[in-house]
PDB file of C-alpha atoms in Angstrom:
ATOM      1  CA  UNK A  27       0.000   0.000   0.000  1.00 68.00           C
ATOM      2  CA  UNK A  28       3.030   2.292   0.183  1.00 74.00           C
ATOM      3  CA  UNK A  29       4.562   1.887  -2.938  1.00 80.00           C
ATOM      4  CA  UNK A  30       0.830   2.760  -4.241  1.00 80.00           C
ATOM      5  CA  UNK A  31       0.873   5.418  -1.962  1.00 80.00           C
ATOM      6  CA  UNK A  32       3.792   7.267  -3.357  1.00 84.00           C
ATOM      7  CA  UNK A  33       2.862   6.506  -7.295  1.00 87.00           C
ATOM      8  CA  UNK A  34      -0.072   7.665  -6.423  1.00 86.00           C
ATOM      9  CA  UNK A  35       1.634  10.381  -4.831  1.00 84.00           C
ATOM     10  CA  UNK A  36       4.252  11.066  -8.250  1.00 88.00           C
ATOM     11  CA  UNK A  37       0.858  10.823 -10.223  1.00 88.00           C
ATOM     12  CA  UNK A  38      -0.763  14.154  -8.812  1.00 84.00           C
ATOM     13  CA  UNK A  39       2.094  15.965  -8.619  1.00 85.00           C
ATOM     14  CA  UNK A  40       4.213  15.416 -12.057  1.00 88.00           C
ATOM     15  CA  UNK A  41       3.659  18.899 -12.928  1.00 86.00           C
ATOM     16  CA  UNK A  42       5.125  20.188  -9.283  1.00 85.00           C
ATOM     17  CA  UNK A  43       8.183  17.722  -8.757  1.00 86.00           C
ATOM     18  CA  UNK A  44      10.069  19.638 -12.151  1.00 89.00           C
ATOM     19  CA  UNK A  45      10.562  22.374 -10.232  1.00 85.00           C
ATOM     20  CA  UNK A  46      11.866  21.004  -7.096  1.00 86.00           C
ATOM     21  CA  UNK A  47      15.542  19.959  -7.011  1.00 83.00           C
ATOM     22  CA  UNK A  48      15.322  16.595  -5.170  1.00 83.00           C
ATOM     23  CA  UNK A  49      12.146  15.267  -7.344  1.00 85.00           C
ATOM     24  CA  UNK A  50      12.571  16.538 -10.747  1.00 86.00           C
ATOM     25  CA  UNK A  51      14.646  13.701 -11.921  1.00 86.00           C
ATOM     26  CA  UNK A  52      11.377  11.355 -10.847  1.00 88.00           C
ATOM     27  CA  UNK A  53      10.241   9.099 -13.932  1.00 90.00           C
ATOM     28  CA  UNK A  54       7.006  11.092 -14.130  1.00 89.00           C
ATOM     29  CA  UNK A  55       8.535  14.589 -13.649  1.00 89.00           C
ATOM     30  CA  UNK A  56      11.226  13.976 -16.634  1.00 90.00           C
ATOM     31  CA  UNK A  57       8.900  11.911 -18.644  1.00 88.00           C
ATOM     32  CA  UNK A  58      10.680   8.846 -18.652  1.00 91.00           C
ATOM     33  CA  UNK A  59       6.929   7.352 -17.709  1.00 88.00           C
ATOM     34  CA  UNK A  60       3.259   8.332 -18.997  1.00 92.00           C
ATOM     35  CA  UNK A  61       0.273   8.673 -16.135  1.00 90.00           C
ATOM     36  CA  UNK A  62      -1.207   5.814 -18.071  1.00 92.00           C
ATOM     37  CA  UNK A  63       1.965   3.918 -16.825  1.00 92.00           C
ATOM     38  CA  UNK A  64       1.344   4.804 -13.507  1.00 89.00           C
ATOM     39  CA  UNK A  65      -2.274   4.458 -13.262  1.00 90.00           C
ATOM     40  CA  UNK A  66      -1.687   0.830 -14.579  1.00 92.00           C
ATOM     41  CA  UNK A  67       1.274   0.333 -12.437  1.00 91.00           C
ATOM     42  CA  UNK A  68      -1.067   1.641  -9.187  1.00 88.00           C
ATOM     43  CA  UNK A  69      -3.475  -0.910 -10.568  1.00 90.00           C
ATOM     44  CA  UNK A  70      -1.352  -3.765  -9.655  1.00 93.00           C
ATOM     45  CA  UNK A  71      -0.077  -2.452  -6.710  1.00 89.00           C
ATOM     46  CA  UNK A  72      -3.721  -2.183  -5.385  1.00 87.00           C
ATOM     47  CA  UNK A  73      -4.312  -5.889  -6.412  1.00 90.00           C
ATOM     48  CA  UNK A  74      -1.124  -7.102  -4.690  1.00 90.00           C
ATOM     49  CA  UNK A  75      -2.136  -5.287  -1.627  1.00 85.00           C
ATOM     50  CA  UNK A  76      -5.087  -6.561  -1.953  1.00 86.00           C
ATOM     51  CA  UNK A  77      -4.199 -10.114  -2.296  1.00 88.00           C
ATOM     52  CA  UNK A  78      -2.038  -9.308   1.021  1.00 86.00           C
ATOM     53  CA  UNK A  79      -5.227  -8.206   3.026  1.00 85.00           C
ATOM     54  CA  UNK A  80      -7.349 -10.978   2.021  1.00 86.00           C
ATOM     55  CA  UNK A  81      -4.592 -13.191   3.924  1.00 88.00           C
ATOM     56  CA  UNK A  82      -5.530 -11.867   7.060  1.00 88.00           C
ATOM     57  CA  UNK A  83      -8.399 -12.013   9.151  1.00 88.00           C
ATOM     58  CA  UNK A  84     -11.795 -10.938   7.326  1.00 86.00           C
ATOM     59  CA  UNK A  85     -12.312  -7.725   9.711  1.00 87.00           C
ATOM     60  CA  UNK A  86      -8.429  -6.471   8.353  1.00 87.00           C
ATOM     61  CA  UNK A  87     -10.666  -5.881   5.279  1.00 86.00           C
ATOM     62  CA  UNK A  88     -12.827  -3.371   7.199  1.00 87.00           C
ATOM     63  CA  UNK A  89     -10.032  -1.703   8.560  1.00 87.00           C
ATOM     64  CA  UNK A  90      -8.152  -1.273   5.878  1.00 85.00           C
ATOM     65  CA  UNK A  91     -10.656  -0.630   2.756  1.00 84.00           C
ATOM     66  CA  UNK A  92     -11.202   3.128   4.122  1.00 85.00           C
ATOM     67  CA  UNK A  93      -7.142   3.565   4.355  1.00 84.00           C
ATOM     68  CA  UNK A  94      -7.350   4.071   0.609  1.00 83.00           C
ATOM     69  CA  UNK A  95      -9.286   7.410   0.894  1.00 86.00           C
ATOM     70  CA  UNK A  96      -6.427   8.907   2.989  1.00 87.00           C
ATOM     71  CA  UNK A  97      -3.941   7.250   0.318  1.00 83.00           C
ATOM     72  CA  UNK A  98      -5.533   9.588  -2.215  1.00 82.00           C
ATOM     73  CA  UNK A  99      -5.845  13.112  -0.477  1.00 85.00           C
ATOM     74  CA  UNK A 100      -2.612  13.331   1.085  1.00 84.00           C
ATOM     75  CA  UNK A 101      -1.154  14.662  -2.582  1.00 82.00           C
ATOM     76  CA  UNK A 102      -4.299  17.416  -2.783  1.00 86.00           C
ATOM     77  CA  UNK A 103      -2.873  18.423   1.030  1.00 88.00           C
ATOM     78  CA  UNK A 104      -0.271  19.828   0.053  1.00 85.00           C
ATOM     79  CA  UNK A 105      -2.396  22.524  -1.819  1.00 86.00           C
ATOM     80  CA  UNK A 106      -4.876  23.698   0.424  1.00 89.00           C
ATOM     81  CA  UNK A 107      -3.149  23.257   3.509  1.00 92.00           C
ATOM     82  CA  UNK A 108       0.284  24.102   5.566  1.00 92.00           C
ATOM     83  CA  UNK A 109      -0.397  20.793   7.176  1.00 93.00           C
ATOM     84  CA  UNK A 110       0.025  18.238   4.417  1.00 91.00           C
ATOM     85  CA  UNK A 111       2.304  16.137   6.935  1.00 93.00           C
ATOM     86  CA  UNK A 112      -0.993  15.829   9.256  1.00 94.00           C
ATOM     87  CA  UNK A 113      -3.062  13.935   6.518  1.00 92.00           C
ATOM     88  CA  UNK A 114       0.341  11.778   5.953  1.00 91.00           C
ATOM     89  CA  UNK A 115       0.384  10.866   9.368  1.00 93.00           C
ATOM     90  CA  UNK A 116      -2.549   9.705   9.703  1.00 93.00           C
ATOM     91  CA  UNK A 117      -2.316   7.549   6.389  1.00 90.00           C
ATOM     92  CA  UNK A 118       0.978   6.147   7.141  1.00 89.00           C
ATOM     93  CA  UNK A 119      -0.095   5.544  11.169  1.00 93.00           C
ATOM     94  CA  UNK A 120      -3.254   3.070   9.918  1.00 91.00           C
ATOM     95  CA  UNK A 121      -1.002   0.207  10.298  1.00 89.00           C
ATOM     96  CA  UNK A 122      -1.361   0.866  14.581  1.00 92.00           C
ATOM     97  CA  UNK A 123      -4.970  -0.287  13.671  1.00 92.00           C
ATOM     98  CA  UNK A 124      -5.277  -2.641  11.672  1.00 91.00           C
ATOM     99  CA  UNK A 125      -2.546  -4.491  13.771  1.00 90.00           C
ATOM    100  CA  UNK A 126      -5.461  -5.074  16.394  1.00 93.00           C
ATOM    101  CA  UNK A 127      -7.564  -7.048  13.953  1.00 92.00           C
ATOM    102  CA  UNK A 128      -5.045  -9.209  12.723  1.00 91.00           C
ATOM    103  CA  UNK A 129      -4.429 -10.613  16.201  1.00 90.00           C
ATOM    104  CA  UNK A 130      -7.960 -10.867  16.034  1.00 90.00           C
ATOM    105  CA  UNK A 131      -9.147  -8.691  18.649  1.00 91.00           C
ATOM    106  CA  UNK A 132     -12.135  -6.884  18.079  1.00 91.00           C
ATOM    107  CA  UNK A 133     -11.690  -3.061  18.751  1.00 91.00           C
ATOM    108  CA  UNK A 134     -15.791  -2.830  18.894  1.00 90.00           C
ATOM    109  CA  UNK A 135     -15.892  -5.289  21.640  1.00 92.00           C
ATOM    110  CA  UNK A 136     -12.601  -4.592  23.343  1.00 92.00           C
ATOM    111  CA  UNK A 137     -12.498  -1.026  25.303  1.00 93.00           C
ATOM    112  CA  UNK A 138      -9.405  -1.448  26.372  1.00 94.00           C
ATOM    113  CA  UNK A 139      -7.745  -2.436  23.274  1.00 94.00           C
ATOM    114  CA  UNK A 140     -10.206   0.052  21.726  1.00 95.00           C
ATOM    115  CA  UNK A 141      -8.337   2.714  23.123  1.00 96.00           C
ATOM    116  CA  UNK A 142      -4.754   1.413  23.157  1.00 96.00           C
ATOM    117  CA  UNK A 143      -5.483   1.354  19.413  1.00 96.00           C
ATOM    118  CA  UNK A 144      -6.707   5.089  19.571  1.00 96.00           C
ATOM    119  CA  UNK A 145      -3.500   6.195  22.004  1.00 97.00           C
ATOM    120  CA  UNK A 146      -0.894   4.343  19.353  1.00 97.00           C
ATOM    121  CA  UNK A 147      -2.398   5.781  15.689  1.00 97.00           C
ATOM    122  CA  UNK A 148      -2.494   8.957  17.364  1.00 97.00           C
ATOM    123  CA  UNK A 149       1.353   8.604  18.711  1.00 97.00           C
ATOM    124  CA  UNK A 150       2.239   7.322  15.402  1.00 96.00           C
ATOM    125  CA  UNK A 151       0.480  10.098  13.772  1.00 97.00           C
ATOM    126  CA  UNK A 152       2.741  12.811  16.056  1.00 97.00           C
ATOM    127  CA  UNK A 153       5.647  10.612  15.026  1.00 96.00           C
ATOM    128  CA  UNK A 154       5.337  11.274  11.508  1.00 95.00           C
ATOM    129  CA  UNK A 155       4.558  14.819  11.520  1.00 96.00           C
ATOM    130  CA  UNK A 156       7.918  15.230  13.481  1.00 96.00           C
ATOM    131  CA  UNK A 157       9.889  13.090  11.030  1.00 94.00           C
ATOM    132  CA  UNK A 158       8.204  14.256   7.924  1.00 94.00           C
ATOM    133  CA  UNK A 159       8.643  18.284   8.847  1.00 95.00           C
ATOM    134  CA  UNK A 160      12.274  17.207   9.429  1.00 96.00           C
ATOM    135  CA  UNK A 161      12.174  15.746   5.777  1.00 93.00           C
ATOM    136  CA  UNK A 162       9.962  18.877   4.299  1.00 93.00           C
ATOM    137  CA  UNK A 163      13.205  21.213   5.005  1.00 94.00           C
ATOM    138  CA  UNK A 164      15.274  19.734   2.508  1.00 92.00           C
ATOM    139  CA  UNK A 165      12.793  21.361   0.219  1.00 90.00           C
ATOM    140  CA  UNK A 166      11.650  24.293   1.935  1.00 90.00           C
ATOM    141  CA  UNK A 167      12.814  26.800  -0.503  1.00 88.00           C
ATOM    142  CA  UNK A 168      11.949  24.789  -3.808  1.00 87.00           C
ATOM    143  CA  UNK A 169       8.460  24.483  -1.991  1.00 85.00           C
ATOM    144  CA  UNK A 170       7.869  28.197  -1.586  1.00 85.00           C
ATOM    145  CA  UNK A 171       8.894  29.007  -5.426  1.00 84.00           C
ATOM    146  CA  UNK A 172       6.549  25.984  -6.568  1.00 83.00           C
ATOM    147  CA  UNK A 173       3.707  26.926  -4.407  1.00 84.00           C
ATOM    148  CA  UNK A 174       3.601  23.983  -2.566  1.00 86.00           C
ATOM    149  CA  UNK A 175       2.507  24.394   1.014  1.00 89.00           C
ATOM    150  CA  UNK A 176       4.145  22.755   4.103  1.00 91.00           C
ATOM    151  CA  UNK A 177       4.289  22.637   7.847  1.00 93.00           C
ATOM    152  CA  UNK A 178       7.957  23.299   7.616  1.00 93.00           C
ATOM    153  CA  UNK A 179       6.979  26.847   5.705  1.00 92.00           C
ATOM    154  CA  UNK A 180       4.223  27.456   8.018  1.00 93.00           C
ATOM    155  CA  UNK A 181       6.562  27.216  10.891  1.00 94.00           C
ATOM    156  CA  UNK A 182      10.558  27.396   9.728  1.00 91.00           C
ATOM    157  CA  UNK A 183      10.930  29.877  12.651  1.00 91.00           C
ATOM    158  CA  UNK A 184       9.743  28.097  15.145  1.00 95.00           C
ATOM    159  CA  UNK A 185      10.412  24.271  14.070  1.00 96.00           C
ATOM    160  CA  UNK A 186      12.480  22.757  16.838  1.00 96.00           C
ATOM    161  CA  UNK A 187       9.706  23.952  19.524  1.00 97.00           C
ATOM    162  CA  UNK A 188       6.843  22.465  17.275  1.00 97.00           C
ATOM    163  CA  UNK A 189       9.183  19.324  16.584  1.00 97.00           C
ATOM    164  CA  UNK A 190       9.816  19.419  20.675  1.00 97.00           C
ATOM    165  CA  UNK A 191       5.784  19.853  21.064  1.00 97.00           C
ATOM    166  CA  UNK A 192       5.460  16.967  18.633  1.00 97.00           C
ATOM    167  CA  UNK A 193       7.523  14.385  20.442  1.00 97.00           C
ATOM    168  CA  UNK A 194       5.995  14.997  23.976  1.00 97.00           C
ATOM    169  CA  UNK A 195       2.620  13.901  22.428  1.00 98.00           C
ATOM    170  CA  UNK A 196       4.385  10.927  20.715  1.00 97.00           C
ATOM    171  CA  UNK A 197       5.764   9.633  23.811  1.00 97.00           C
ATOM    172  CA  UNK A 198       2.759  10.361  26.007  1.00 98.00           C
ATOM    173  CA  UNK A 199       0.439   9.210  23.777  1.00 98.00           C
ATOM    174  CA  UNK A 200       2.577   5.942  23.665  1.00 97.00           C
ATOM    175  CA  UNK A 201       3.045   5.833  27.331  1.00 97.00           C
ATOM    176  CA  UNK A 202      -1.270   6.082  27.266  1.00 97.00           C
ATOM    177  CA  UNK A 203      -1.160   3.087  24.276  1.00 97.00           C
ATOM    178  CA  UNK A 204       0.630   0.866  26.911  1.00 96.00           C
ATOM    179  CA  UNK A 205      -1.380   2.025  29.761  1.00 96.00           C
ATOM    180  CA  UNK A 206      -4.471   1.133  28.412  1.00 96.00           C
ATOM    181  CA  UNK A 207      -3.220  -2.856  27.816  1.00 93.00           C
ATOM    182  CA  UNK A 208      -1.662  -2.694  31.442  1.00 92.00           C
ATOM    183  CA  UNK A 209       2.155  -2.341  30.040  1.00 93.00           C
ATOM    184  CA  UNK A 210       4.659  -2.951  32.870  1.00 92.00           C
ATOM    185  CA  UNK A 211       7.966  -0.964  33.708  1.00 93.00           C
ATOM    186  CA  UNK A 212       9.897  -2.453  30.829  1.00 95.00           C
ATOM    187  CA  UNK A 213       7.888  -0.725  28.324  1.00 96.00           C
ATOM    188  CA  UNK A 214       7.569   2.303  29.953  1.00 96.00           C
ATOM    189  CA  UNK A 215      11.300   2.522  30.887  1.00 96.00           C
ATOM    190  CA  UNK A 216      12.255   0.997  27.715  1.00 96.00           C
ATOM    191  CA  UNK A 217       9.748   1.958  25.023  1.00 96.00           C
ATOM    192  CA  UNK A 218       8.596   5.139  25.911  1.00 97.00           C
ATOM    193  CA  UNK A 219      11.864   5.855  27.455  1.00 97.00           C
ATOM    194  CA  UNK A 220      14.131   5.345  24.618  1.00 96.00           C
ATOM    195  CA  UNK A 221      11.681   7.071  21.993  1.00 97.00           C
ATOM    196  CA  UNK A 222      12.248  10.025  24.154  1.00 97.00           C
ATOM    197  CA  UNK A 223      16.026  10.169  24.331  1.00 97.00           C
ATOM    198  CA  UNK A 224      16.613   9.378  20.618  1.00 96.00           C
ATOM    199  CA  UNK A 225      13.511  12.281  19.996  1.00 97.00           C
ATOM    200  CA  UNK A 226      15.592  14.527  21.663  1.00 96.00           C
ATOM    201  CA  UNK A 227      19.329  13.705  20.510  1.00 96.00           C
ATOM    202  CA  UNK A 228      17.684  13.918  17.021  1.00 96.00           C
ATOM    203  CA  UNK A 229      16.140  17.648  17.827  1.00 96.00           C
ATOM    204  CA  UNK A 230      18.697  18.926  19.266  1.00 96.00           C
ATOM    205  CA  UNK A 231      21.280  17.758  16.502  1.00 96.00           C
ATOM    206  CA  UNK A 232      19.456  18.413  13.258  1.00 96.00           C
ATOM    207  CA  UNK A 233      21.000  21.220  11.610  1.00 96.00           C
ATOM    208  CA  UNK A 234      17.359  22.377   9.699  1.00 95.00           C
ATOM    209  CA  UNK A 235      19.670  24.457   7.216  1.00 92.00           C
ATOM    210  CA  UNK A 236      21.389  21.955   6.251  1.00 94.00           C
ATOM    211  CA  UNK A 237      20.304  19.151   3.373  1.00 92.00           C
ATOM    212  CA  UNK A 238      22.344  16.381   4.390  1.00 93.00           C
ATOM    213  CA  UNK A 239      21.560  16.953   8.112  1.00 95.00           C
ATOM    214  CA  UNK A 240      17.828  16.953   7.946  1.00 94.00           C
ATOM    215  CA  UNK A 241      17.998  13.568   5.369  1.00 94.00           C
ATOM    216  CA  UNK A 242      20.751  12.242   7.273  1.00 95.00           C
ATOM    217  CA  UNK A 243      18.053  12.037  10.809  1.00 95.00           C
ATOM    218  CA  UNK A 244      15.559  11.765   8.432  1.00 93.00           C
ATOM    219  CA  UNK A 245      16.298   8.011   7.330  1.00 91.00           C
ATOM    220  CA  UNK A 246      18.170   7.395  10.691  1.00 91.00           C
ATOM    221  CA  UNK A 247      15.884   8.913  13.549  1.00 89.00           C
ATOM    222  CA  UNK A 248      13.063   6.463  12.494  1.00 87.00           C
ATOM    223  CA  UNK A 249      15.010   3.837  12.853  1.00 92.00           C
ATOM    224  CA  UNK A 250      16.958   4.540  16.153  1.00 94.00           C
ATOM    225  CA  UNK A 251      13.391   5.412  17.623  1.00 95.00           C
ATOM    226  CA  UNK A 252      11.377   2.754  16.376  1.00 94.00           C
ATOM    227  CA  UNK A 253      14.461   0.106  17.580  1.00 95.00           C
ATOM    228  CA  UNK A 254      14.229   1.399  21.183  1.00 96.00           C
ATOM    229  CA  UNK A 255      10.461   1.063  20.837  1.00 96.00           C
ATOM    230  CA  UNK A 256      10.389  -2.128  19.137  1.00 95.00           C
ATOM    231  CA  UNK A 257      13.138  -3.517  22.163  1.00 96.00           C
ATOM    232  CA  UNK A 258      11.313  -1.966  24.530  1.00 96.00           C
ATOM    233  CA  UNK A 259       8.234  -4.267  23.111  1.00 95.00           C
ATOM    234  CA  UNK A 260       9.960  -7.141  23.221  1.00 96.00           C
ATOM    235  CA  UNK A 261      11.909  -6.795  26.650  1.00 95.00           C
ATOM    236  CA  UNK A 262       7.868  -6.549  27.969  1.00 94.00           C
ATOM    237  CA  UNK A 263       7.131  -9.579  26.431  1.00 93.00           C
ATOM    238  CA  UNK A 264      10.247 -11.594  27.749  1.00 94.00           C
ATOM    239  CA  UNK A 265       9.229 -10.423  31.057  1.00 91.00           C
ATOM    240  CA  UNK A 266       5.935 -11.452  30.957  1.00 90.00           C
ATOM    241  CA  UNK A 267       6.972 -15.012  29.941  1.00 91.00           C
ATOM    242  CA  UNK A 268       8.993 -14.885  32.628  1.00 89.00           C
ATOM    243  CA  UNK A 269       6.664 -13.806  35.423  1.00 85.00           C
ATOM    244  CA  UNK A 270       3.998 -16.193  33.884  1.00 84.00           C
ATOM    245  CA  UNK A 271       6.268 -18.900  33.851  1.00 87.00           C
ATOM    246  CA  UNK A 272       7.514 -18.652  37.396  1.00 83.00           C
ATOM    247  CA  UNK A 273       4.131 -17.889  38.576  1.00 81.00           C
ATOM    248  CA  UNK A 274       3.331 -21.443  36.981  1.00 81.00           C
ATOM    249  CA  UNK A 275       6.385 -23.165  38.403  1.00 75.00           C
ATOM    250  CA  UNK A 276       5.331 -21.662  41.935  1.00 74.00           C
ATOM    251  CA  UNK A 277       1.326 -22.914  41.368  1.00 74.00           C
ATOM    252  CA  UNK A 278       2.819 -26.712  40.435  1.00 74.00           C
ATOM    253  CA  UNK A 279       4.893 -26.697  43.321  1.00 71.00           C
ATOM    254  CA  UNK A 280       2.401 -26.174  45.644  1.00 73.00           C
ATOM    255  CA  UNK A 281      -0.081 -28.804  43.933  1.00 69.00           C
ATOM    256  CA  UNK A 282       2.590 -31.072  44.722  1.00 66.00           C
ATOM    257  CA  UNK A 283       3.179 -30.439  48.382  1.00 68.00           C
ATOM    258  CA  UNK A 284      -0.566 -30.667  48.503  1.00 68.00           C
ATOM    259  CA  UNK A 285      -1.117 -34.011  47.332  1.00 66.00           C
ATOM    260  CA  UNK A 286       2.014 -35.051  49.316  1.00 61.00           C
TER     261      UNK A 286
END
């Protein structure tokens, strides 16, 4: 759904990416490709993701059906609004859902999962707007001449604080995710801690003026974040294992001196 997402994406906008410096070289901006190309290509992507979906559970169809919508209108964003990144978020964030269903737990009948689901798109939202206005200042002048519209124009002098106001609600809305699922100290401490720390090393070192600094966090940040999350998430589970297995062990033992 990605890759259709950004033909999809080159599709609306190969009259705008000629006169940006790092897009005019795109198949569609220099010609090397036809929209009919792309609409067919798009085509097959859509059938492939489709042929992915239909894998999972039958409510993952549900879920993810409506995605498509978002898929669309995140090019037109970029038009109307300074907030492009916003609609972007919350089209590359539907993944937090439609995790639920493919463990097959229903959000409808599940509160608390209901709103662990809620807490995590809307932390992966935050997460992309930070990332993705970190991204939008490679291009921030390009942008202005084209006419394209951006949260990085919007706010270039105050980006760090919005970036800094961006993270908080990552983390705490991540913190809320695993509060809502009754998340023990190793996710807290190692989750939402490290998503934090690597937030803030990446704020705090991003040189916006530069090109190479902003791609250079840009396709690092997301992964030194989303490994301290994703360790975080699996230190939880180990200890769970753990606590359930020696809570086990303990149960058997007494059994035993029971019946002796």
């Amino acid at each position: 759904m990605r890759s259709a997402g950004c033909t999809i994406n080159d599709l609306w906008d190969r009259n705008l990416d000629p006169h940006v410096r790092r897009t005019r070289l795109r198949p569609l901006a220099r010609a090397a490709l036809t929209p009919l190309n792309a609409l067919t290509f798009t085509g097959l992507q859509l059938l492939l993701g489709l042929g992915i979906l239909l894998q999972f559970p039958r409510q993952c169809l549900y879920y993810g059906v409506p995605s498509l919508l978002l898929v669309a209108l995140y090019p037109l964003a970029k038009r109307v609004t300074h907030y492009p990144q916003f609609v972007l978020g919350l089209t590359f964030s539907w993944g937090a859902i439609m995790g639920f269903p493919a463990l097959g737990v229903d959000l409808l009948a599940d509160a608390a999962a209901a709103r662990s689901a809620a807490a995590l798109y809307g932390s992966c939202v935050a997460w992309t707007v930070l990332y993705d206005m970190i991204y939008a200042h490679m291009d921030i002048r390009d942008d202005a001449k084209a006419g394209i519209k951006s949260i990085a124009l919007r706010h270039e002098k105050e980006t760090k604080a919005v970036l800094s106001g961006l993270a908080v609600v990552q983390v705490g809305l991540l913190a809320a995710a695993g509060w809502a699922v009754g998340a023990g100290p190793v996710f807290f401490v190692g989750s939402c801690g490290s998503a934090g720390a690597t937030l803030g090393v990446m704020i705090w070192r991003v040189r916006l003026g530069e090109v190479g600094s902003c791609w250079w966090w840009f396709r690092r940040g997301a992964w030194l974040t989303g490994g301290g999350i994703s360790a975080g998430l699996l230190g939880e589970y180990l200890y769970k294992i753990k606590v359930k297995t020696s809570r086990e062990a303990v149960r058997i033992e007494g059994e035993e001196k029971v019946l002796a």
